[in-house]
Amino acid sequence: MSCYVAERLGAPDGVLIVDDTGFIKKGVVSAGVQRQYSGTAGRTENCQIGVFAACASDKGRALVDRELYLPKSWTDDPERCRAARIPDQRSFATKPELARGLVLRALSSALPIAWVTADAAYGQELRFRRMLEEAQVGYVLAVPKSQQVPSFGRIDHVLAGAPDEAWERISCGAGSKGPRVYDWAAARLPAVVEFDGEDPAHHRWVLARRSLARPDEVAYYLAYAPAGTTVTELVRVAGARWAIEECFQAAKNECGLDEYEVRRYVGWYRHITLAMLAHAFLAAMAARALERGDEETLPPASFPSQWQRSDGSWTLFVPHPGPQRERPVLSTGRTGAAGTRPSPATATTNAERVPIE
């Protein structure tokens, strides 16, 4: 499937999006089912949870991979797992751990991926961010307002100090009702040190999105981007996260992603994979129609301030004096995707057991 999506929807600036969705079910025998919070329902329900990855570009968007989340109520009960035909080697993995496996598989596939984005459930995970940095893949990840920024404190406190002129009104993409416009503030953090005496190849950023209608509603992000990346590009990647919600809606409404009665583990994967393939086909046909000029068939998709302007963008400086040096977090092997991306075999999850070719 990754080759199919790469060929028809791939672009050099492609964004990989990670998120989960719920499948409400009755009973207790469907693989992975239990009472748990479902963002789809907005409440705790008896449901299954699937973690998904989608690829988005200016050509379109499609789901490209999936994993079924198995709560401990299942993985701690071997007899129950055997009855649902769950492999014996499948152990408990958190949703962020499953997401790491999805990302590593995508990076080793034909998909052209320049960025990764996800909501705060994944963005707040240090190991998830570190894995992307070691692979030298840019990210813009939502985080909670309590997220700690090293040397600066809570991210909401850091961005509360942004001067008025640091906020820019930028669209993060087209929505069903037109451009999604917000006020954005972004600042570079101290440079990531890779090699002594060399300019950093990447920068970390903090980013905030403020609602125009309700200015007290502010969302926060941590970002990691190649040197020279503009704030507008960071905003574009942040806005791409909504594409996976559109994928879920289309796959469920048009391809029956959530319309199944299978109860066993393998049956879930078979149904979900077929529905994803159907959705990818429809997305590719819509992209082809647009290229031919046909009518669009899918929605468009009291201390000194730490904030200082430098080289045309806002930068955050550590408030106390003295030289600061960060410990390198990137691998020092060969540069480039082939030399820096980790092998899928290094994933610490079980996600590689049901790959999509």
mmCIF file of C-alpha atoms in Angstrom:
data_model
loop_
_atom_site.group_PDB
_atom_site.id
_atom_site.type_symbol
_atom_site.label_atom_id
_atom_site.label_comp_id
_atom_site.label_asym_id
_atom_site.label_seq_id
_atom_site.Cartn_x
_atom_site.Cartn_y
_atom_site.Cartn_z
ATOM 1 C CA MET A 1 0.000 0.000 0.000
ATOM 2 C CA SER A 2 2.844 2.407 0.781
ATOM 3 C CA CYS A 3 4.185 2.025 -2.773
ATOM 4 C CA TYR A 4 0.713 2.682 -4.215
ATOM 5 C CA VAL A 5 0.214 5.842 -2.127
ATOM 6 C CA ALA A 6 3.795 7.029 -2.765
ATOM 7 C CA GLU A 7 3.357 6.729 -6.529
ATOM 8 C CA ARG A 8 -0.010 8.476 -6.722
ATOM 9 C CA LEU A 9 -0.066 10.896 -3.789
ATOM 10 C CA GLY A 10 3.582 11.256 -2.756
ATOM 11 C CA ALA A 11 5.428 14.594 -2.741
ATOM 12 C CA PRO A 12 8.873 15.650 -1.435
ATOM 13 C CA ASP A 13 7.301 17.705 1.357
ATOM 14 C CA GLY A 14 4.938 14.918 2.422
ATOM 15 C CA VAL A 15 3.673 14.774 6.012
ATOM 16 C CA LEU A 16 3.130 11.556 7.958
ATOM 17 C CA ILE A 17 0.313 11.927 10.504
ATOM 18 C CA VAL A 18 -0.257 9.616 13.461
ATOM 19 C CA ASP A 19 -3.524 9.340 15.389
ATOM 20 C CA ASP A 20 -5.930 6.779 16.787
ATOM 21 C CA THR A 21 -9.631 6.181 16.308
ATOM 22 C CA GLY A 22 -12.214 4.100 18.131
ATOM 23 C CA PHE A 23 -14.557 1.349 16.947
ATOM 24 C CA ILE A 24 -17.531 0.976 19.296
ATOM 25 C CA LYS A 25 -18.391 -2.684 19.898
ATOM 26 C CA LYS A 26 -20.671 -4.781 22.065
ATOM 27 C CA GLY A 27 -19.554 -7.752 24.121
ATOM 28 C CA VAL A 28 -16.148 -8.759 25.431
ATOM 29 C CA VAL A 29 -14.720 -11.186 22.851
ATOM 30 C CA SER A 30 -13.645 -8.888 19.986
ATOM 31 C CA ALA A 31 -9.845 -8.611 20.042
ATOM 32 C CA GLY A 32 -8.726 -5.648 22.155
ATOM 33 C CA VAL A 33 -12.206 -4.542 23.187
ATOM 34 C CA GLN A 34 -12.805 -3.053 26.633
ATOM 35 C CA ARG A 35 -14.316 0.043 28.191
ATOM 36 C CA GLN A 36 -11.805 2.770 27.357
ATOM 37 C CA TYR A 37 -11.745 6.382 26.283
ATOM 38 C CA SER A 38 -12.471 6.929 22.609
ATOM 39 C CA GLY A 39 -11.698 10.306 21.068
ATOM 40 C CA THR A 40 -14.104 9.368 18.274
ATOM 41 C CA ALA A 41 -17.005 9.133 20.728
ATOM 42 C CA GLY A 42 -15.597 11.777 23.076
ATOM 43 C CA ARG A 43 -16.212 9.575 26.103
ATOM 44 C CA THR A 44 -15.464 6.168 27.619
ATOM 45 C CA GLU A 45 -17.118 3.406 25.606
ATOM 46 C CA ASN A 46 -16.857 -0.322 25.064
ATOM 47 C CA CYS A 47 -14.650 -0.208 21.988
ATOM 48 C CA GLN A 48 -11.547 -1.225 20.088
ATOM 49 C CA ILE A 49 -8.816 1.346 19.407
ATOM 50 C CA GLY A 50 -6.698 1.411 16.275
ATOM 51 C CA VAL A 51 -3.534 3.488 15.861
ATOM 52 C CA PHE A 52 -3.125 4.716 12.292
ATOM 53 C CA ALA A 53 -0.683 6.558 10.076
ATOM 54 C CA ALA A 54 -1.730 8.689 7.113
ATOM 55 C CA CYS A 55 0.337 10.393 4.446
ATOM 56 C CA ALA A 56 -0.680 13.866 3.229
ATOM 57 C CA SER A 57 0.609 16.105 0.449
ATOM 58 C CA ASP A 58 -0.811 18.747 -1.852
ATOM 59 C CA LYS A 59 -2.011 15.872 -4.072
ATOM 60 C CA GLY A 60 -4.198 14.251 -1.432
ATOM 61 C CA ARG A 61 -4.160 12.146 1.703
ATOM 62 C CA ALA A 62 -4.642 8.474 2.538
ATOM 63 C CA LEU A 63 -4.240 6.025 5.412
ATOM 64 C CA VAL A 64 -1.077 3.950 4.983
ATOM 65 C CA ASP A 65 -0.678 1.761 8.089
ATOM 66 C CA ARG A 66 -2.496 0.554 11.208
ATOM 67 C CA GLU A 67 -2.096 -1.317 14.487
ATOM 68 C CA LEU A 68 -4.697 -2.675 16.895
ATOM 69 C CA TYR A 69 -4.165 -1.492 20.459
ATOM 70 C CA LEU A 70 -4.334 -4.339 22.975
ATOM 71 C CA PRO A 71 -4.961 -3.221 26.590
ATOM 72 C CA LYS A 72 -3.352 -5.056 29.485
ATOM 73 C CA SER A 73 -6.705 -6.678 30.229
ATOM 74 C CA TRP A 74 -5.945 -8.688 27.078
ATOM 75 C CA THR A 75 -2.177 -9.116 27.060
ATOM 76 C CA ASP A 76 -2.251 -10.273 30.706
ATOM 77 C CA ASP A 77 -4.777 -13.009 29.828
ATOM 78 C CA PRO A 78 -3.167 -15.614 27.514
ATOM 79 C CA GLU A 79 -6.314 -17.756 27.263
ATOM 80 C CA ARG A 80 -8.385 -14.792 26.143
ATOM 81 C CA CYS A 81 -5.752 -13.880 23.562
ATOM 82 C CA ARG A 82 -5.612 -17.406 22.177
ATOM 83 C CA ALA A 83 -9.387 -17.469 21.801
ATOM 84 C CA ALA A 84 -9.170 -14.290 19.687
ATOM 85 C CA ARG A 85 -6.232 -15.733 17.676
ATOM 86 C CA ILE A 86 -3.836 -13.058 18.931
ATOM 87 C CA PRO A 87 -0.238 -14.206 18.324
ATOM 88 C CA ASP A 88 1.571 -15.445 21.443
ATOM 89 C CA GLN A 89 4.446 -13.016 20.847
ATOM 90 C CA ARG A 90 2.165 -9.973 20.850
ATOM 91 C CA SER A 91 2.838 -8.239 24.170
ATOM 92 C CA PHE A 92 1.508 -4.998 25.626
ATOM 93 C CA ALA A 93 2.547 -1.810 23.833
ATOM 94 C CA THR A 94 1.325 1.706 24.523
ATOM 95 C CA LYS A 95 -0.203 3.743 21.740
ATOM 96 C CA PRO A 96 2.947 5.901 21.384
ATOM 97 C CA GLU A 97 5.021 2.709 21.156
ATOM 98 C CA LEU A 98 2.744 1.447 18.395
ATOM 99 C CA ALA A 99 3.095 4.834 16.694
ATOM 100 C CA ARG A 100 6.879 4.568 16.783
ATOM 101 C CA GLY A 101 6.651 1.275 14.929
ATOM 102 C CA LEU A 102 4.330 2.807 12.312
ATOM 103 C CA VAL A 103 6.731 5.707 11.755
ATOM 104 C CA LEU A 104 9.777 3.459 11.436
ATOM 105 C CA ARG A 105 7.969 1.300 8.898
ATOM 106 C CA ALA A 106 6.954 4.373 6.922
ATOM 107 C CA LEU A 107 10.499 5.759 6.920
ATOM 108 C CA SER A 108 11.818 2.486 5.514
ATOM 109 C CA SER A 109 9.126 2.408 2.800
ATOM 110 C CA ALA A 110 8.818 4.183 -0.529
ATOM 111 C CA LEU A 111 6.826 7.029 1.004
ATOM 112 C CA PRO A 112 8.551 10.429 0.653
ATOM 113 C CA ILE A 113 8.266 11.798 4.191
ATOM 114 C CA ALA A 114 9.750 15.136 5.189
ATOM 115 C CA TRP A 115 7.681 15.723 8.323
ATOM 116 C CA VAL A 116 5.762 13.933 11.063
ATOM 117 C CA THR A 117 2.901 15.432 13.056
ATOM 118 C CA ALA A 118 0.602 14.119 15.771
ATOM 119 C CA ASP A 119 -1.560 15.276 18.650
ATOM 120 C CA ALA A 120 -0.463 15.761 22.267
ATOM 121 C CA ALA A 121 -0.961 12.099 23.220
ATOM 122 C CA TYR A 122 2.065 11.335 21.036
ATOM 123 C CA GLY A 123 3.874 14.684 21.041
ATOM 124 C CA GLN A 124 4.434 14.663 24.795
ATOM 125 C CA GLU A 125 6.379 11.382 24.574
ATOM 126 C CA LEU A 126 10.116 12.114 24.758
ATOM 127 C CA ARG A 127 11.076 8.787 23.193
ATOM 128 C CA PHE A 128 8.813 9.475 20.217
ATOM 129 C CA ARG A 129 10.432 12.879 19.628
ATOM 130 C CA ARG A 130 13.941 11.533 20.150
ATOM 131 C CA MET A 131 13.363 8.754 17.621
ATOM 132 C CA LEU A 132 12.402 11.334 14.987
ATOM 133 C CA GLU A 133 15.421 13.495 15.776
ATOM 134 C CA GLU A 134 17.771 10.538 15.500
ATOM 135 C CA ALA A 135 16.224 9.803 12.101
ATOM 136 C CA GLN A 136 16.680 13.495 11.198
ATOM 137 C CA VAL A 137 13.017 13.811 10.291
ATOM 138 C CA GLY A 138 11.309 17.140 10.959
ATOM 139 C CA TYR A 139 8.287 17.211 13.221
ATOM 140 C CA VAL A 140 5.619 19.551 14.535
ATOM 141 C CA LEU A 141 3.925 17.815 17.472
ATOM 142 C CA ALA A 142 1.139 19.114 19.680
ATOM 143 C CA VAL A 143 1.929 19.075 23.411
ATOM 144 C CA PRO A 144 -0.056 19.906 26.560
ATOM 145 C CA LYS A 145 0.295 23.357 28.072
ATOM 146 C CA SER A 146 2.195 21.811 30.989
ATOM 147 C CA GLN A 147 4.939 20.525 28.674
ATOM 148 C CA GLN A 148 8.384 21.379 30.042
ATOM 149 C CA VAL A 149 10.881 23.147 27.766
ATOM 150 C CA PRO A 150 14.463 22.589 29.024
ATOM 151 C CA SER A 151 16.010 25.781 30.492
ATOM 152 C CA PHE A 152 12.735 27.700 30.121
ATOM 153 C CA GLY A 153 9.990 25.918 32.060
ATOM 154 C CA ARG A 154 6.400 25.251 31.047
ATOM 155 C CA ILE A 155 5.659 25.934 27.417
ATOM 156 C CA ASP A 156 2.578 28.040 28.189
ATOM 157 C CA HIS A 157 4.652 30.270 30.478
ATOM 158 C CA VAL A 158 7.345 30.638 27.814
ATOM 159 C CA LEU A 159 4.909 31.627 25.097
ATOM 160 C CA ALA A 160 2.934 33.887 27.438
ATOM 161 C CA GLY A 161 5.974 36.165 27.276
ATOM 162 C CA ALA A 162 5.768 36.578 23.517
ATOM 163 C CA PRO A 163 5.535 40.261 22.522
ATOM 164 C CA ASP A 164 2.499 41.329 20.517
ATOM 165 C CA GLU A 165 4.559 41.687 17.348
ATOM 166 C CA ALA A 166 5.664 38.040 17.610
ATOM 167 C CA TRP A 167 2.129 36.887 16.774
ATOM 168 C CA GLU A 168 1.406 36.456 13.077
ATOM 169 C CA ARG A 169 -1.945 35.756 11.444
ATOM 170 C CA ILE A 170 -1.393 32.727 9.194
ATOM 171 C CA SER A 171 -3.625 30.151 7.538
ATOM 172 C CA CYS A 172 -2.682 26.565 8.349
ATOM 173 C CA GLY A 173 -4.582 25.186 5.379
ATOM 174 C CA ALA A 174 -7.972 25.073 3.757
ATOM 175 C CA GLY A 175 -10.962 23.728 5.633
ATOM 176 C CA SER A 176 -14.543 22.984 4.653
ATOM 177 C CA LYS A 177 -15.445 26.620 5.404
ATOM 178 C CA GLY A 178 -12.368 28.250 3.893
ATOM 179 C CA PRO A 179 -8.847 28.933 5.173
ATOM 180 C CA ARG A 180 -8.168 27.960 8.798
ATOM 181 C CA VAL A 181 -6.679 31.202 10.088
ATOM 182 C CA TYR A 182 -5.142 31.611 13.546
ATOM 183 C CA ASP A 183 -2.622 33.817 15.303
ATOM 184 C CA TRP A 184 0.710 32.018 15.603
ATOM 185 C CA ALA A 185 3.841 32.711 17.653
ATOM 186 C CA ALA A 186 7.039 30.744 17.102
ATOM 187 C CA ALA A 187 10.544 30.976 18.522
ATOM 188 C CA ARG A 188 13.730 29.004 17.970
ATOM 189 C CA LEU A 189 15.314 27.304 20.944
ATOM 190 C CA PRO A 190 19.099 27.092 21.428
ATOM 191 C CA ALA A 191 20.695 25.310 18.503
ATOM 192 C CA VAL A 192 21.032 21.552 18.344
ATOM 193 C CA VAL A 193 24.779 20.834 18.375
ATOM 194 C CA GLU A 194 25.791 18.098 15.956
ATOM 195 C CA PHE A 195 29.496 18.598 15.212
ATOM 196 C CA ASP A 196 32.012 20.950 16.799
ATOM 197 C CA GLY A 197 32.610 24.044 14.747
ATOM 198 C CA GLU A 198 29.791 23.411 12.290
ATOM 199 C CA ASP A 199 26.546 25.279 11.900
ATOM 200 C CA PRO A 200 23.589 23.278 13.238
ATOM 201 C CA ALA A 201 21.627 21.381 10.633
ATOM 202 C CA HIS A 202 18.416 21.502 12.678
ATOM 203 C CA HIS A 203 16.697 23.757 15.187
ATOM 204 C CA ARG A 204 14.103 23.071 17.838
ATOM 205 C CA TRP A 205 11.154 25.432 18.093
ATOM 206 C CA VAL A 206 8.229 26.246 20.353
ATOM 207 C CA LEU A 207 4.993 27.173 18.636
ATOM 208 C CA ALA A 208 1.599 28.456 19.775
ATOM 209 C CA ARG A 209 -1.721 28.690 17.942
ATOM 210 C CA ARG A 210 -4.302 31.194 19.247
ATOM 211 C CA SER A 211 -7.950 31.280 18.211
ATOM 212 C CA LEU A 212 -9.165 34.528 16.649
ATOM 213 C CA ALA A 213 -12.674 34.223 18.066
ATOM 214 C CA ARG A 214 -11.571 32.944 21.487
ATOM 215 C CA PRO A 215 -8.092 34.338 22.248
ATOM 216 C CA ASP A 216 -7.923 32.440 25.537
ATOM 217 C CA GLU A 217 -7.862 29.171 23.563
ATOM 218 C CA VAL A 218 -4.202 28.452 22.819
ATOM 219 C CA ALA A 219 -2.659 25.227 21.534
ATOM 220 C CA TYR A 220 1.043 24.445 21.888
ATOM 221 C CA TYR A 221 3.606 22.564 19.806
ATOM 222 C CA LEU A 222 7.211 21.436 19.890
ATOM 223 C CA ALA A 223 8.968 21.382 16.538
ATOM 224 C CA TYR A 224 12.235 20.131 15.085
ATOM 225 C CA ALA A 225 13.114 21.474 11.674
ATOM 226 C CA PRO A 226 16.009 21.824 9.234
ATOM 227 C CA ALA A 227 17.926 25.085 9.443
ATOM 228 C CA GLY A 228 16.253 27.746 7.329
ATOM 229 C CA THR A 229 12.705 26.478 7.868
ATOM 230 C CA THR A 230 10.189 29.312 7.984
ATOM 231 C CA VAL A 231 7.379 29.785 10.469
ATOM 232 C CA THR A 232 4.901 29.468 7.602
ATOM 233 C CA GLU A 233 6.224 25.971 6.871
ATOM 234 C CA LEU A 234 5.909 24.953 10.519
ATOM 235 C CA VAL A 235 2.323 26.208 10.483
ATOM 236 C CA ARG A 236 1.607 24.210 7.315
ATOM 237 C CA VAL A 237 2.819 21.007 8.960
ATOM 238 C CA ALA A 238 0.844 21.710 12.144
ATOM 239 C CA GLY A 239 -2.280 22.220 10.048
ATOM 240 C CA ALA A 240 -1.745 18.962 8.173
ATOM 241 C CA ARG A 241 -2.699 17.008 11.294
ATOM 242 C CA TRP A 242 -6.387 17.483 10.513
ATOM 243 C CA ALA A 243 -5.970 15.492 7.300
ATOM 244 C CA ILE A 244 -6.061 12.193 9.181
ATOM 245 C CA GLU A 245 -9.438 13.120 10.677
ATOM 246 C CA GLU A 246 -10.709 13.610 7.132
ATOM 247 C CA CYS A 247 -9.248 10.216 6.228
ATOM 248 C CA PHE A 248 -11.072 8.561 9.128
ATOM 249 C CA GLN A 249 -14.347 10.204 8.179
ATOM 250 C CA ALA A 250 -14.065 9.306 4.490
ATOM 251 C CA ALA A 251 -12.873 5.740 5.145
ATOM 252 C CA LYS A 252 -15.727 5.124 7.565
ATOM 253 C CA ASN A 253 -18.437 6.800 5.495
ATOM 254 C CA GLU A 254 -17.359 5.596 2.046
ATOM 255 C CA CYS A 255 -15.330 2.429 2.594
ATOM 256 C CA GLY A 256 -16.837 0.810 5.690
ATOM 257 C CA LEU A 257 -13.737 1.117 7.857
ATOM 258 C CA ASP A 258 -15.871 0.745 10.996
ATOM 259 C CA GLU A 259 -18.514 -1.583 9.576
ATOM 260 C CA TYR A 260 -17.410 -5.080 10.474
ATOM 261 C CA GLU A 261 -18.517 -7.958 12.652
ATOM 262 C CA VAL A 262 -15.220 -9.845 12.844
ATOM 263 C CA ARG A 263 -14.017 -10.633 16.335
ATOM 264 C CA ARG A 264 -10.624 -12.218 15.856
ATOM 265 C CA TYR A 265 -7.298 -10.409 15.600
ATOM 266 C CA VAL A 266 -6.471 -11.411 12.022
ATOM 267 C CA GLY A 267 -9.997 -10.644 10.865
ATOM 268 C CA TRP A 268 -9.653 -7.086 12.157
ATOM 269 C CA TYR A 269 -6.452 -6.563 10.196
ATOM 270 C CA ARG A 270 -7.929 -8.028 7.023
ATOM 271 C CA HIS A 271 -11.011 -5.828 7.127
ATOM 272 C CA ILE A 272 -9.149 -2.643 8.086
ATOM 273 C CA THR A 273 -6.495 -3.196 5.409
ATOM 274 C CA LEU A 274 -9.082 -3.707 2.656
ATOM 275 C CA ALA A 275 -10.983 -0.589 3.722
ATOM 276 C CA MET A 276 -7.746 1.417 3.774
ATOM 277 C CA LEU A 277 -6.859 0.196 0.292
ATOM 278 C CA ALA A 278 -10.297 1.191 -0.972
ATOM 279 C CA HIS A 279 -9.885 4.633 0.563
ATOM 280 C CA ALA A 280 -6.406 5.020 -0.985
ATOM 281 C CA PHE A 281 -7.849 4.097 -4.386
ATOM 282 C CA LEU A 282 -10.576 6.726 -4.081
ATOM 283 C CA ALA A 283 -8.027 9.338 -2.992
ATOM 284 C CA ALA A 284 -5.801 8.487 -5.951
ATOM 285 C CA MET A 285 -8.734 8.723 -8.378
ATOM 286 C CA ALA A 286 -9.677 12.123 -6.939
ATOM 287 C CA ALA A 287 -6.084 13.325 -7.340
ATOM 288 C CA ARG A 288 -6.038 12.113 -10.933
ATOM 289 C CA ALA A 289 -9.303 13.906 -11.666
ATOM 290 C CA LEU A 290 -7.889 17.144 -10.269
ATOM 291 C CA GLU A 291 -4.780 16.803 -12.405
ATOM 292 C CA ARG A 292 -7.034 16.507 -15.456
ATOM 293 C CA GLY A 293 -8.871 19.648 -14.456
ATOM 294 C CA ASP A 294 -12.093 17.929 -13.452
ATOM 295 C CA GLU A 295 -14.319 19.301 -10.717
ATOM 296 C CA GLU A 296 -12.869 18.787 -7.247
ATOM 297 C CA THR A 297 -14.261 15.660 -5.631
ATOM 298 C CA LEU A 298 -12.752 15.980 -2.145
ATOM 299 C CA PRO A 299 -12.907 18.915 0.316
ATOM 300 C CA PRO A 300 -9.614 20.890 0.299
ATOM 301 C CA ALA A 301 -8.363 19.300 1.970
ATOM 302 C CA SER A 302 10.077 41.891 35.516
ATOM 303 C CA PHE A 303 13.040 40.057 33.967
ATOM 304 C CA PRO A 304 14.588 40.846 30.572
ATOM 305 C CA SER A 305 12.520 39.306 27.823
ATOM 306 C CA GLN A 306 13.687 35.911 26.576
ATOM 307 C CA TRP A 307 12.249 36.789 23.180
ATOM 308 C CA GLN A 308 14.733 38.422 20.787
ATOM 309 C CA ARG A 309 14.598 38.877 17.051
ATOM 310 C CA SER A 310 17.480 37.444 15.072
ATOM 311 C CA ASP A 311 17.944 36.648 11.388
ATOM 312 C CA GLY A 312 14.338 37.499 10.584
ATOM 313 C CA SER A 313 12.736 35.244 13.199
ATOM 314 C CA TRP A 314 12.130 35.194 16.940
ATOM 315 C CA THR A 315 14.616 33.307 19.105
ATOM 316 C CA LEU A 316 14.434 32.264 22.760
ATOM 317 C CA PHE A 317 17.616 32.755 24.771
ATOM 318 C CA VAL A 318 18.478 31.128 28.089
ATOM 319 C CA PRO A 319 17.991 33.962 30.619
ATOM 320 C CA HIS A 320 21.043 33.267 32.813
ATOM 321 C CA PRO A 321 24.543 34.311 31.688
ATOM 322 C CA GLY A 322 27.333 32.069 30.561
ATOM 323 C CA PRO A 323 27.803 29.866 27.519
ATOM 324 C CA GLN A 324 25.247 27.133 27.061
ATOM 325 C CA ARG A 325 25.919 23.919 25.290
ATOM 326 C CA GLU A 326 23.420 21.192 24.633
ATOM 327 C CA ARG A 327 24.323 17.553 24.645
ATOM 328 C CA PRO A 328 24.039 16.181 21.121
ATOM 329 C CA VAL A 329 20.915 14.138 20.529
ATOM 330 C CA LEU A 330 21.486 13.201 16.899
ATOM 331 C CA SER A 331 23.442 10.252 15.646
ATOM 332 C CA THR A 332 26.825 11.194 14.191
ATOM 333 C CA GLY A 333 26.847 8.664 11.386
ATOM 334 C CA ARG A 334 26.521 9.359 7.704
ATOM 335 C CA THR A 335 24.212 12.207 6.812
ATOM 336 C CA GLY A 336 21.165 11.754 4.617
ATOM 337 C CA ALA A 337 18.090 9.596 4.918
ATOM 338 C CA ALA A 338 19.903 6.382 4.072
ATOM 339 C CA GLY A 339 22.561 6.940 6.707
ATOM 340 C CA THR A 340 20.506 8.276 9.576
ATOM 341 C CA ARG A 341 17.142 6.564 9.519
ATOM 342 C CA PRO A 342 17.031 3.614 11.920
ATOM 343 C CA SER A 343 16.144 0.209 10.652
ATOM 344 C CA PRO A 344 12.626 -1.001 11.418
ATOM 345 C CA ALA A 345 14.311 -3.843 13.273
ATOM 346 C CA THR A 346 15.343 -1.379 15.981
ATOM 347 C CA ALA A 347 11.746 -0.596 16.934
ATOM 348 C CA THR A 348 10.911 -1.511 20.495
ATOM 349 C CA THR A 349 7.330 -2.391 19.660
ATOM 350 C CA ASN A 350 5.468 -5.243 18.059
ATOM 351 C CA ALA A 351 4.209 -3.064 15.204
ATOM 352 C CA GLU A 352 6.326 -4.801 12.546
ATOM 353 C CA ARG A 353 4.402 -8.057 12.883
ATOM 354 C CA VAL A 354 1.651 -7.099 10.444
ATOM 355 C CA PRO A 355 3.344 -4.867 7.832
ATOM 356 C CA ILE A 356 1.715 -3.416 4.752
ATOM 357 C CA GLU A 357 3.782 -3.746 1.609
#
